[in-house]
Coordinates of C-alpha atoms and ligand atoms in Angstrom, one line a residue:
Chain Q
M1 CA -1.2 -15.4 -24.5
A2 CA -4.6 -14.6 -24.9
D3 CA -4.3 -12.3 -28.1
S4 CA -6.9 -14.2 -29.9
R5 CA -9.3 -12.9 -27.2
G6 CA -8.6 -9.5 -27.7
G7 CA -5.2 -9.2 -25.7
P8 CA -3.5 -10.4 -22.2
L9 CA -5.9 -11.3 -19.5
V10 CA -4.2 -9.5 -16.3
L11 CA -5.6 -9.1 -12.4
G12 CA -4.2 -5.9 -10.9
I13 CA -3.8 -5.1 -7.2
E14 CA -3.1 -1.7 -6.0
T15 CA -2.5 -0.9 -2.3
S16 CA -0.2 2.4 -2.6
C17 CA -2.0 4.4 -0.1
D18 CA -5.8 4.1 1.5
E19 CA -7.6 2.3 -1.6
T20 CA -7.5 -1.4 -1.8
G21 CA -7.8 -1.7 -5.7
V22 CA -8.2 -4.9 -7.8
G23 CA -8.9 -4.7 -11.7
I24 CA -9.0 -7.1 -14.5
V25 CA -8.7 -6.3 -17.8
R26 CA -8.3 -7.9 -21.1
G27 CA -5.7 -5.8 -23.3
H28 CA -7.5 -2.4 -23.4
T29 CA -10.8 -3.4 -22.2
L30 CA -11.9 -3.2 -18.4
L31 CA -13.6 -6.0 -17.3
A32 CA -13.8 -5.3 -13.5
D33 CA -12.5 -2.4 -10.9
A34 CA -13.1 -3.3 -7.6
V35 CA -12.3 -0.8 -4.7
A36 CA -12.6 -0.6 -1.0
S37 CA -11.5 2.4 0.3
S38 CA -10.4 3.3 4.0
V39 CA -10.9 7.0 3.4
D40 CA -14.0 7.3 6.4
E41 CA -11.3 5.7 9.0
H42 CA -9.1 8.5 7.7
A43 CA -11.2 11.4 7.6
R44 CA -11.1 12.1 11.4
F45 CA -7.4 12.4 11.1
G46 CA -7.5 14.9 8.3
G47 CA -5.2 12.9 6.3
V48 CA -4.0 8.8 5.2
V49 CA -2.6 7.2 8.3
P50 CA -0.3 4.9 6.9
E51 CA -1.1 2.2 10.0
V52 CA -4.9 2.7 9.6
A53 CA -4.5 2.0 5.8
S54 CA -2.4 -0.6 6.2
R55 CA -4.7 -2.9 8.8
A56 CA -7.6 -1.8 6.2
H57 CA -5.8 -3.5 3.3
L58 CA -5.2 -6.6 5.0
E59 CA -8.8 -7.1 5.9
A60 CA -10.3 -5.9 2.4
M61 CA -7.2 -7.9 0.4
V62 CA -8.8 -11.5 -0.5
P63 CA -12.7 -10.0 -0.5
T64 CA -11.7 -7.6 -3.1
I65 CA -10.0 -9.9 -5.5
Q66 CA -12.7 -12.4 -5.2
R67 CA -15.0 -9.5 -5.8
A68 CA -13.2 -8.5 -9.0
L69 CA -13.1 -11.9 -10.5
K70 CA -17.0 -12.3 -9.8
D71 CA -17.3 -8.6 -11.6
A72 CA -15.4 -9.7 -14.3
G73 CA -16.9 -13.5 -14.9
V74 CA -13.7 -14.9 -15.4
A75 CA -11.7 -17.6 -14.0
A76 CA -8.5 -17.4 -12.1
S77 CA -7.1 -20.1 -13.8
D78 CA -7.9 -18.3 -17.2
L79 CA -5.4 -15.0 -16.3
D80 CA -2.2 -14.5 -17.9
G81 CA -0.7 -12.7 -15.1
I82 CA -0.8 -10.8 -12.0
A83 CA 0.4 -7.0 -11.7
V84 CA 0.8 -5.3 -8.4
T85 CA 2.1 -2.1 -7.4
A86 CA 5.4 -2.3 -6.4
G87 CA 5.9 1.3 -5.4
P88 CA 6.1 4.4 -4.8
G89 CA 3.7 4.4 -2.2
L90 CA 3.3 4.0 1.7
A91 CA 5.6 1.2 2.3
G92 CA 3.7 -0.8 4.9
A93 CA 0.7 -0.4 2.5
L94 CA 2.4 -1.6 -0.7
L95 CA 3.5 -4.4 1.3
V96 CA 0.2 -5.9 1.8
G97 CA -1.0 -5.6 -2.1
V98 CA 2.7 -7.1 -2.8
S99 CA 2.8 -10.2 -0.7
A100 CA -1.2 -10.9 -1.7
A101 CA -0.1 -10.6 -5.4
K102 CA 2.9 -12.8 -4.8
A103 CA 1.0 -15.5 -2.9
Y104 CA -1.8 -15.3 -5.6
A105 CA 0.5 -15.5 -8.9
Y106 CA 2.5 -18.6 -7.2
A107 CA -0.7 -20.4 -6.0
L108 CA -2.0 -20.1 -9.7
G109 CA 1.3 -20.6 -11.3
K110 CA 1.1 -17.2 -13.1
P111 CA 3.8 -14.6 -13.9
L112 CA 3.9 -11.7 -11.4
Y113 CA 4.4 -8.2 -12.8
G114 CA 5.6 -5.5 -10.3
V115 CA 4.8 -2.3 -11.8
N116 CA 4.8 1.5 -10.9
H117 CA 2.1 3.2 -9.8
L118 CA 2.8 6.4 -11.6
A119 CA 2.9 4.7 -15.1
S120 CA -0.3 2.8 -14.0
H121 CA -1.7 6.1 -13.9
I122 CA -1.1 6.9 -17.2
C123 CA -1.6 3.5 -18.8
V124 CA -5.4 3.3 -17.6
D125 CA -6.1 5.8 -20.1
Q126 CA -5.8 2.7 -22.6
L127 CA -9.1 1.4 -21.2
E128 CA -10.6 4.7 -21.8
H129 CA -9.6 5.7 -25.1
G130 CA -7.9 3.1 -26.8
P131 CA -3.7 2.6 -27.4
L132 CA -1.7 5.6 -25.8
P133 CA 0.1 7.3 -28.5
E134 CA 3.7 7.2 -28.4
P135 CA 4.9 9.2 -27.0
T136 CA 2.3 10.5 -24.4
M137 CA 2.7 13.3 -21.9
A138 CA 1.2 13.1 -18.6
L139 CA 0.1 15.7 -16.2
L140 CA -0.5 13.4 -12.9
V141 CA -2.3 15.2 -9.7
S142 CA -3.3 13.8 -6.7
G143 CA -3.0 14.2 -3.1
G144 CA 0.5 12.4 -3.4
H145 CA 1.9 13.0 -6.7
S146 CA 2.2 16.2 -8.9
S147 CA 4.3 15.7 -11.9
L148 CA 4.8 15.9 -15.6
L149 CA 6.1 12.8 -17.3
L150 CA 7.1 12.1 -20.8
A151 CA 6.2 8.7 -21.9
P152 CA 7.6 7.4 -25.3
D153 CA 6.9 3.8 -24.1
I154 CA 4.8 3.1 -21.1
T155 CA 6.5 -0.1 -20.5
S156 CA 10.0 0.8 -20.7
D157 CA 10.8 4.5 -21.1
V158 CA 8.8 7.2 -18.9
R159 CA 10.8 10.5 -18.2
P160 CA 10.1 12.6 -15.5
L161 CA 10.3 16.4 -16.8
G162 CA 9.2 18.1 -13.5
S163 CA 7.4 17.8 -10.1
T164 CA 6.2 19.6 -7.4
I165 CA 9.2 20.9 -5.2
D166 CA 6.8 20.8 -1.8
D167 CA 3.5 19.8 -1.6
A168 CA 1.2 17.8 -4.0
A169 CA -1.7 19.4 -5.7
G170 CA -4.0 17.3 -3.8
E171 CA -2.2 18.1 -0.5
A172 CA -2.8 21.8 -1.0
F173 CA -6.7 21.3 -1.6
D174 CA -6.7 19.2 1.5
K175 CA -4.6 21.9 3.7
I176 CA -7.0 24.9 2.5
A177 CA -10.0 22.9 3.2
R178 CA -9.0 22.1 6.6
V179 CA -8.1 25.8 7.0
L180 CA -11.7 26.8 5.7
H181 CA -13.2 24.1 8.0
L182 CA -14.3 22.2 4.9
G183 CA -13.3 18.6 6.2
F184 CA -11.3 15.7 4.5
P185 CA -10.4 15.2 1.3
G186 CA -10.5 18.8 0.4
G187 CA -10.5 18.3 -3.4
P188 CA -14.4 17.7 -4.2
V189 CA -15.6 19.9 -1.7
I190 CA -13.5 22.7 -2.8
D191 CA -14.3 22.1 -6.2
R192 CA -18.3 22.3 -5.1
Y193 CA -18.0 25.5 -3.2
A194 CA -15.8 27.0 -6.2
R195 CA -18.7 26.5 -8.5
E196 CA -20.5 29.3 -6.4
G197 CA -17.5 31.4 -6.5
N198 CA -15.8 34.1 -8.7
P199 CA -12.2 32.6 -9.9
D200 CA -11.2 36.3 -10.4
A201 CA -12.2 37.4 -6.8
I202 CA -8.7 37.4 -5.3
R203 CA -5.5 37.4 -7.5
F204 CA -3.5 34.4 -5.6
P205 CA 0.3 33.6 -6.4
R206 CA 1.2 31.4 -9.2
G207 CA 3.8 29.6 -8.0
L208 CA 7.3 28.9 -10.3
T209 CA 6.0 30.9 -13.1
G210 CA 8.7 33.2 -13.1
P211 CA 10.8 33.8 -16.1
R212 CA 13.8 32.1 -14.2
D213 CA 11.9 29.3 -12.5
P214 CA 12.3 25.9 -13.5
V215 CA 10.0 25.3 -16.5
Y216 CA 8.1 22.2 -15.5
D217 CA 8.3 22.2 -11.9
F218 CA 5.3 22.9 -9.5
S219 CA 5.2 24.6 -5.8
F220 CA 2.1 24.7 -3.9
S221 CA 3.4 25.5 -0.7
G222 CA 3.5 29.6 -1.2
L223 CA -0.2 29.6 -2.3
K224 CA -1.3 27.4 0.4
T225 CA 0.6 30.1 2.8
A226 CA -0.9 32.9 1.0
V227 CA -4.8 31.3 1.0
A228 CA -4.5 31.0 5.1
R229 CA -3.0 34.3 5.8
W230 CA -5.6 36.1 3.4
I231 CA -8.4 34.0 5.3
E232 CA -6.7 34.6 8.8
A233 CA -6.7 38.5 7.6
K234 CA -10.3 38.4 7.2
R235 CA -11.0 36.7 10.4
A236 CA -8.9 38.7 12.3
A237 CA -10.9 41.7 10.9
G238 CA -13.7 40.2 12.1
E239 CA -15.1 39.7 8.6
E240 CA -17.1 36.7 7.3
V241 CA -14.7 34.5 4.8
P242 CA -16.1 34.3 1.4
V243 CA -15.8 30.4 1.1
A244 CA -17.1 30.6 -2.5
D245 CA -14.6 33.1 -3.8
V246 CA -11.8 31.7 -1.8
S247 CA -12.2 28.4 -3.0
A248 CA -12.7 29.2 -7.0
S249 CA -9.7 31.7 -6.3
F250 CA -7.4 29.4 -5.0
Q251 CA -8.4 26.4 -7.5
E252 CA -7.8 28.9 -10.1
A253 CA -4.3 29.6 -9.2
V254 CA -3.7 25.7 -9.1
V255 CA -5.4 25.0 -12.1
D256 CA -3.7 27.9 -14.1
V257 CA -0.3 26.6 -13.3
L258 CA -1.1 23.0 -13.9
T259 CA -2.6 23.5 -17.1
R260 CA 0.0 26.4 -18.4
K261 CA 3.2 23.9 -17.6
A262 CA 1.6 20.9 -19.0
V263 CA 0.5 22.8 -22.3
R264 CA 4.2 24.2 -22.7
A265 CA 5.7 20.9 -22.2
C266 CA 3.7 19.6 -24.8
K267 CA 4.9 22.4 -27.1
D268 CA 8.5 22.3 -26.1
N269 CA 8.7 18.6 -26.9
G270 CA 6.4 18.5 -29.7
V271 CA 3.7 16.3 -28.4
E272 CA 0.6 16.3 -29.6
H273 CA -1.2 14.2 -26.9
L274 CA -1.8 15.3 -23.1
M275 CA -3.3 12.7 -20.5
I276 CA -4.3 14.1 -17.3
G277 CA -4.4 11.4 -14.6
G278 CA -4.3 11.4 -10.3
G279 CA -7.2 12.3 -8.4
V280 CA -7.1 15.9 -8.9
A281 CA -8.0 15.1 -12.6
A282 CA -11.5 14.8 -11.5
N283 CA -11.5 18.6 -10.6
S284 CA -14.0 20.2 -12.7
R285 CA -12.5 23.2 -13.3
L286 CA -8.9 21.3 -14.1
R287 CA -10.9 19.7 -16.7
A288 CA -12.5 22.6 -18.4
M289 CA -9.5 24.9 -18.3
A290 CA -7.0 22.1 -20.0
E291 CA -9.8 21.4 -22.4
R292 CA -9.5 25.1 -23.8
R293 CA -6.4 25.5 -23.5
C294 CA -5.4 22.7 -25.3
E295 CA -7.7 22.9 -28.0
D296 CA -5.8 26.3 -28.6
A297 CA -2.7 24.6 -28.9
G298 CA -4.0 21.8 -31.2
I299 CA -3.1 19.3 -28.8
T300 CA -5.5 16.2 -28.2
L301 CA -6.5 16.0 -24.5
R302 CA -6.9 12.4 -22.7
V303 CA -8.7 12.6 -19.5
P304 CA -10.1 8.9 -18.4
R305 CA -13.3 9.2 -16.0
P306 CA -13.0 10.1 -12.8
K307 CA -13.3 6.4 -11.1
L308 CA -10.3 5.4 -13.5
C309 CA -8.3 8.8 -12.1
T310 CA -8.3 8.0 -8.3
D311 CA -6.1 5.0 -7.4
N312 CA -7.5 1.7 -8.4
G313 CA -6.7 -1.7 -9.4
A314 CA -7.6 -1.6 -13.1
M315 CA -4.6 0.9 -13.9
V316 CA -2.4 -1.7 -12.5
A317 CA -4.1 -4.3 -14.5
A318 CA -4.0 -2.1 -17.7
L319 CA 0.0 -1.8 -17.2
G320 CA 0.4 -5.2 -16.6
A321 CA -1.3 -6.2 -19.8
E322 CA 0.9 -4.1 -21.5
M323 CA 4.1 -5.7 -20.1
V324 CA 2.6 -9.0 -21.1
A325 CA 1.5 -7.8 -24.8
R326 CA 5.1 -6.4 -25.3
G327 CA 6.7 -9.5 -23.5
R328 CA 8.7 -7.9 -20.6
A329 CA 10.1 -9.8 -17.9
A330 CA 8.2 -10.9 -15.0
S331 CA 9.0 -10.2 -11.6
D332 CA 11.1 -12.4 -9.2
W333 CA 9.2 -13.9 -6.1
D334 CA 11.8 -11.5 -4.0
L335 CA 9.9 -8.5 -5.5
S336 CA 10.4 -5.9 -3.1
A337 CA 7.6 -3.1 -2.0
D338 CA 9.6 -0.1 -2.9
S339 CA 8.2 3.3 -1.3
S340 CA 10.3 5.3 -3.6
L341 CA 10.4 3.4 -6.7
P342 CA 11.7 5.7 -9.3
V343 CA 9.2 6.8 -12.2
T344 CA 11.7 5.7 -14.5
E345 CA 11.3 2.3 -13.8
P346 CA 8.1 1.2 -15.3
H347 CA 8.3 -2.0 -13.7
V348 CA 10.3 -4.3 -11.7
P349 CA 11.8 -7.0 -13.9
G350 CA 13.5 -10.1 -12.5
E351 CA 17.1 -11.0 -12.6
A352 CA 16.2 -14.0 -15.3
P353 CA 15.8 -13.1 -18.7
A354 CA 16.9 -9.9 -20.1
A355 CA 14.5 -7.3 -20.7
P356 CA 14.4 -6.4 -24.4
A357 CA 16.2 -3.5 -26.0
G358 CA 15.2 0.2 -25.0
H359 CA 15.7 0.2 -21.3
H360 CA 18.5 2.8 -20.8
H361 CA 17.5 5.6 -18.6
G362 CA 19.3 7.2 -15.6
H363 CA 17.8 6.9 -12.0
D364 CA 16.7 10.2 -10.9
H365 CA 15.0 9.5 -8.0
V366 CA 11.6 11.1 -7.8
H367 CA 10.0 10.8 -4.9
E368 CA 6.6 11.3 -5.8
M369 CA 4.4 10.0 -2.7
S370 CA 5.4 11.3 0.9
K371 CA 6.5 8.4 2.9
H372 CA 5.0 9.9 6.0
N373 CA 1.8 10.6 8.0
L374 CA 0.8 14.3 6.6
Y375 CA 0.8 15.0 10.3
S376 CA 4.1 13.8 11.5
Chain G
M1 CA -3.0 -34.2 5.6
L2 CA -0.4 -31.5 4.5
L3 CA 0.1 -28.7 6.6
L4 CA 1.6 -25.2 5.2
A5 CA 2.7 -23.4 8.3
L6 CA 4.0 -20.0 8.2
D7 CA 4.7 -17.2 10.7
T8 CA 6.1 -13.4 10.0
A9 CA 5.1 -11.8 13.5
T10 CA 8.3 -11.5 14.7
P11 CA 11.9 -11.0 13.1
A12 CA 12.0 -14.7 12.2
V13 CA 10.3 -15.4 8.5
T14 CA 9.6 -19.2 8.8
V15 CA 7.9 -21.8 7.1
A16 CA 7.4 -25.3 7.4
L17 CA 5.5 -28.4 5.7
H18 CA 4.2 -31.0 8.0
D19 CA 2.1 -34.3 6.8
G20 CA 0.5 -35.0 10.1
S21 CA 3.3 -37.3 11.5
G22 CA 6.1 -35.0 10.8
V23 CA 8.0 -32.1 9.3
L24 CA 8.9 -32.7 5.9
A25 CA 10.9 -29.5 5.6
E26 CA 11.5 -26.1 7.6
S27 CA 13.1 -22.7 6.7
R28 CA 13.9 -20.1 9.4
Q29 CA 15.6 -16.9 8.6
V30 CA 15.9 -14.1 10.9
D31 CA 15.6 -10.6 9.4
A32 CA 13.1 -7.9 10.8
R33 CA 13.3 -5.9 7.6
R34 CA 13.0 -8.2 4.9
H35 CA 9.7 -10.2 5.4
G36 CA 8.1 -9.4 1.9
E37 CA 11.3 -10.7 0.2
L38 CA 11.8 -13.5 2.2
L39 CA 8.4 -15.2 2.5
L40 CA 7.8 -16.4 -0.8
P41 CA 11.0 -17.8 -1.9
A42 CA 11.0 -19.8 1.3
V43 CA 7.8 -21.4 0.7
D44 CA 8.9 -21.9 -2.9
R45 CA 12.1 -23.6 -1.2
V46 CA 10.4 -25.7 1.3
L47 CA 8.2 -27.3 -1.0
A48 CA 10.8 -28.1 -3.5
E49 CA 12.7 -29.6 -0.2
A50 CA 9.7 -31.8 0.4
G51 CA 9.3 -32.6 -3.0
R52 CA 5.6 -31.5 -3.1
K53 CA 3.4 -28.7 -4.7
L54 CA 1.3 -26.2 -3.1
D55 CA -1.8 -27.7 -4.5
A56 CA -1.2 -31.0 -2.5
V57 CA -1.6 -28.3 0.6
S58 CA -4.8 -29.5 2.9
D59 CA -4.5 -26.7 5.6
I60 CA -2.7 -23.4 6.0
V61 CA -1.5 -22.3 9.2
V62 CA -0.4 -19.0 10.0
G63 CA 1.0 -17.2 13.1
V64 CA -1.4 -14.4 14.1
G65 CA 1.1 -12.9 16.5
P66 CA 1.1 -10.5 18.5
G67 CA 3.5 -8.6 16.7
P68 CA 5.1 -5.0 16.5
Y69 CA 6.3 -5.6 12.7
T70 CA 4.8 -4.5 9.7
G71 CA 5.9 -7.7 8.5
L72 CA 3.1 -9.6 10.4
R73 CA 0.8 -8.8 7.7
V74 CA 2.9 -10.5 5.0
G75 CA 2.6 -14.0 6.8
L76 CA -1.4 -13.3 6.9
V77 CA -2.3 -11.7 3.7
T78 CA 0.1 -14.5 2.3
A79 CA -1.7 -17.4 4.2
A80 CA -5.3 -15.8 3.3
T81 CA -4.5 -15.7 -0.6
F82 CA -3.3 -19.3 -0.7
G83 CA -6.4 -20.3 1.4
A84 CA -8.5 -18.7 -1.2
V85 CA -6.7 -19.7 -4.3
L86 CA -6.6 -23.3 -2.9
G87 CA -10.2 -23.8 -1.3
V88 CA -8.1 -24.9 2.0
P89 CA -9.0 -23.7 5.4
V90 CA -6.5 -21.3 7.3
H91 CA -6.0 -21.8 10.8
G92 CA -4.6 -18.7 13.1
L93 CA -2.7 -19.6 16.1
C94 CA -0.9 -17.5 18.6
T95 CA 2.8 -16.8 17.8
L96 CA 3.8 -17.1 21.5
D97 CA 2.1 -20.9 21.3
G98 CA 4.5 -21.8 18.8
L99 CA 7.6 -21.0 21.1
A100 CA 5.9 -22.3 23.7
H101 CA 5.2 -25.5 22.1
A102 CA 9.2 -25.5 21.3
S103 CA 10.1 -24.9 24.6
G104 CA 9.7 -28.4 25.9
L105 CA 9.3 -27.2 29.5
T106 CA 7.8 -29.1 31.9
E107 CA 6.9 -26.7 34.8
P108 CA 4.7 -23.2 34.5
F109 CA 6.7 -21.0 32.2
V110 CA 6.3 -17.4 30.4
V111 CA 7.0 -16.8 26.5
A112 CA 7.9 -13.0 25.7
T113 CA 8.6 -11.7 22.3
D114 CA 10.2 -8.0 21.6
A115 CA 7.4 -5.9 20.9
R116 CA 10.1 -2.9 20.4
R117 CA 9.5 0.3 22.0
K118 CA 10.9 -1.0 25.0
E119 CA 7.9 -3.4 25.6
V120 CA 7.5 -7.1 25.2
Y121 CA 4.5 -9.4 24.0
W122 CA 3.9 -12.3 26.7
A123 CA 1.6 -14.8 28.3
R124 CA 2.0 -17.5 31.1
Y125 CA 1.8 -21.3 30.3
E126 CA 1.2 -24.3 32.0
P127 CA 2.8 -27.7 30.6
G128 CA 0.5 -30.4 29.2
A129 CA 0.5 -33.7 30.1
T130 CA 2.9 -35.0 27.7
P131 CA 2.0 -35.4 24.8
R132 CA -0.7 -32.7 25.2
P133 CA 0.5 -29.3 24.0
A134 CA 1.3 -26.6 26.8
T135 CA -2.0 -24.4 27.9
R136 CA -1.7 -20.8 27.7
L137 CA -3.2 -19.4 30.8
T138 CA -3.3 -15.6 30.0
E139 CA -4.2 -13.6 27.0
P140 CA -1.1 -12.1 25.0
A141 CA -0.2 -8.8 26.5
V142 CA 1.9 -5.6 25.9
D143 CA 3.5 -4.6 28.6
R144 CA 6.9 -2.7 29.8
P145 CA 8.9 -5.5 31.5
A146 CA 9.5 -3.2 34.8
D147 CA 5.8 -3.6 35.2
I148 CA 5.4 -7.4 35.1
A149 CA 8.7 -7.6 37.0
D150 CA 6.9 -9.2 39.9
E151 CA 5.0 -11.8 38.0
V152 CA 7.8 -13.2 35.7
A153 CA 10.6 -13.0 38.6
G154 CA 12.3 -16.2 38.5
V155 CA 9.5 -17.9 36.3
P156 CA 11.0 -20.3 33.6
A157 CA 11.0 -18.1 30.4
V158 CA 11.8 -18.5 26.8
G159 CA 11.7 -16.3 23.6
A160 CA 13.8 -13.2 22.5
G161 CA 12.1 -10.9 24.7
A162 CA 13.0 -12.8 27.6
L163 CA 16.6 -12.9 26.7
L164 CA 16.4 -8.9 26.0
Y165 CA 15.4 -8.3 29.5
D166 CA 17.1 -11.1 31.1
T167 CA 17.2 -8.8 34.5
V168 CA 13.2 -8.7 34.5
F169 CA 12.9 -12.2 33.3
T170 CA 15.4 -13.7 35.8
G171 CA 14.3 -17.2 35.0
V172 CA 14.9 -17.4 31.4
R173 CA 16.1 -20.4 29.4
R174 CA 19.4 -19.5 27.4
D175 CA 19.1 -22.6 26.0
G176 CA 15.4 -22.4 25.1
P177 CA 13.9 -21.1 21.5
E178 CA 14.6 -17.6 21.1
H179 CA 12.8 -17.0 17.8
Q180 CA 9.7 -18.6 16.3
S181 CA 9.7 -21.7 14.2
A182 CA 6.8 -22.9 11.7
A183 CA 8.1 -26.5 12.4
A184 CA 6.9 -26.2 16.1
L185 CA 3.8 -24.2 14.9
A186 CA 2.9 -26.7 12.5
A187 CA 3.2 -29.6 14.9
L188 CA 1.0 -27.9 17.7
A189 CA -1.6 -27.4 14.3
A190 CA -1.3 -30.8 13.8
Q191 CA -2.1 -31.8 17.2
K192 CA -5.0 -29.4 17.6
L193 CA -6.5 -30.7 14.3
A194 CA -6.3 -34.5 15.2
A195 CA -7.8 -33.8 18.6
G196 CA -10.3 -31.6 16.6
E197 CA -9.7 -28.5 18.9
E198 CA -10.5 -25.1 17.6
M199 CA -7.9 -22.9 16.6
L200 CA -8.0 -18.9 16.0
P201 CA -9.3 -17.1 12.9
P202 CA -6.5 -15.9 10.7
Q203 CA -6.3 -12.3 12.0
P204 CA -4.0 -10.0 13.3
L205 CA -3.1 -9.8 17.0
Y206 CA -1.6 -5.9 17.2
L207 CA -2.3 -5.5 20.9
R208 CA -1.8 -1.9 19.8
R209 CA -4.1 1.0 18.2
P210 CA -2.4 2.8 15.3
D211 CA -0.4 5.9 15.9
A212 CA -2.3 8.8 14.8
Q213 CA -3.0 12.2 16.1
V214 CA -6.2 14.0 15.4
P215 CA -5.2 17.6 14.1
A216 CA -6.0 20.3 16.5
N217 CA -9.0 22.5 15.7
Y218 CA -10.3 20.1 13.3
K219 CA -13.8 20.1 12.7
V220 CA -16.4 18.9 9.7
V221 CA -18.6 21.5 8.0
T222 CA -20.0 19.6 4.6
P223 CA -21.7 21.8 2.2
R224 CA -25.0 21.1 0.8
Ligands
ZN1 ZN1 -2.1 7.6 -7.1

């Protein structure tokens, strides 16, 4: 191990959706974050097409690994381990990364760590703000996930408090952008329009915020329908749709529910730190509202820079480095790509040596990423 | 010369090690759903059986399909990654050519594998004058068996696709190879290397476009 130089040197591979990511970290220090995205190839379909993503991963895999090594200025032979997203995600896409990571680790004679995509989204904050407080509360929001997770130990103990019961937050952005003819992906463009609009112009519903609703779960399907109906009614009446106001009011409804529930989860569980990750964490209104509400509640907010919030290899490397640092068991060569890997399993240890104590949680299957084409 | 050959384009997950004069070890497992789990352990087993280490390998040979399975990419990305780490060339060979090489047929024949969705991947071959390998006469194609019935009726045929649609491939050889063998692929590659023949780039032969539908009424309006 490489502690004398500032922690384990780990390369991480991420292919759970449409980004081919390869990152290299040394402990909590980011050395390289190479990403090849196939997002442009999906744009005309209005959503991520799994087979298109998988084909792009195969083409980009080796060049992206080599670019990361070059950016980091390290030799592959100096690596202490190879980490890879084992799940959850698109099955065929995950399989390319897992196969590459195995071949890479095997050829270099290094240990392999199959890790959980969601835990990686949390752990990446170590590269931005140093060691994760224990416990950390995490709000993960993207096109694939919307969940509240409590992480007493990111390498062995991650507990799901709540998640979306229908659409992911990012999906709702994509769908509303489509109704408004704004293109794909929807998050950045709605954020941009919303800056010109009035967030209080239209009062859209806040899903699952009633007194008898599940406290930490999310629902964005009703909101999506309400916004679409509102737009259609305007169009039917021959009126112009106020795109900026609709964007701002829709975004406000999403962000209000996300931050309200996240802060509530921190208070209920006596947690003083909230981290927000996932692609939607790049949303400027989410950041602003979370900052204000956390400050009011005396909670320290940690949001990594946008490039670390979207899917990337650095987050996988960050969690892999933590696995090495804490002596967690490596994965076996028959590691599977598991499209519905439960969030309660931060990594997939091999059979051989027993994992250290502390690995004792239930197997609630939290399906975070849709396994299917958005349009199937 | 030490060739490591692998092919995951069909339900077979197969790995072999060949030293230029013969096969040192081979693994063959047929499981269309577990390419990702089976391949690396098979590589490890084959190397151990032959008493060699991966870094002794001089060339990687990989079946590039055509193959319908998401598993096709498992072999290709594994081969590309090994090639990059070891700094050795990665040679692609058509998966159907491996089956053709294993057939040992001495008259014109066809090879067909199961493309699923009621289709086959197939190509026509002409036997080589021993010891030359068979020559593929057509580009690999994907077709419904009924659409090529006239072309393949009575022609000697090997491969799981021919066995599956034996009412169309009426000349099917039941004793011929059903599944891909990396040993045959390696032997073919060894001959081609010795003869200084070009092989294919290690890129997938999908032969089909990705399934994807463009949503109706979709148009892009990007704000300034
Ligand atoms: Zn993600």
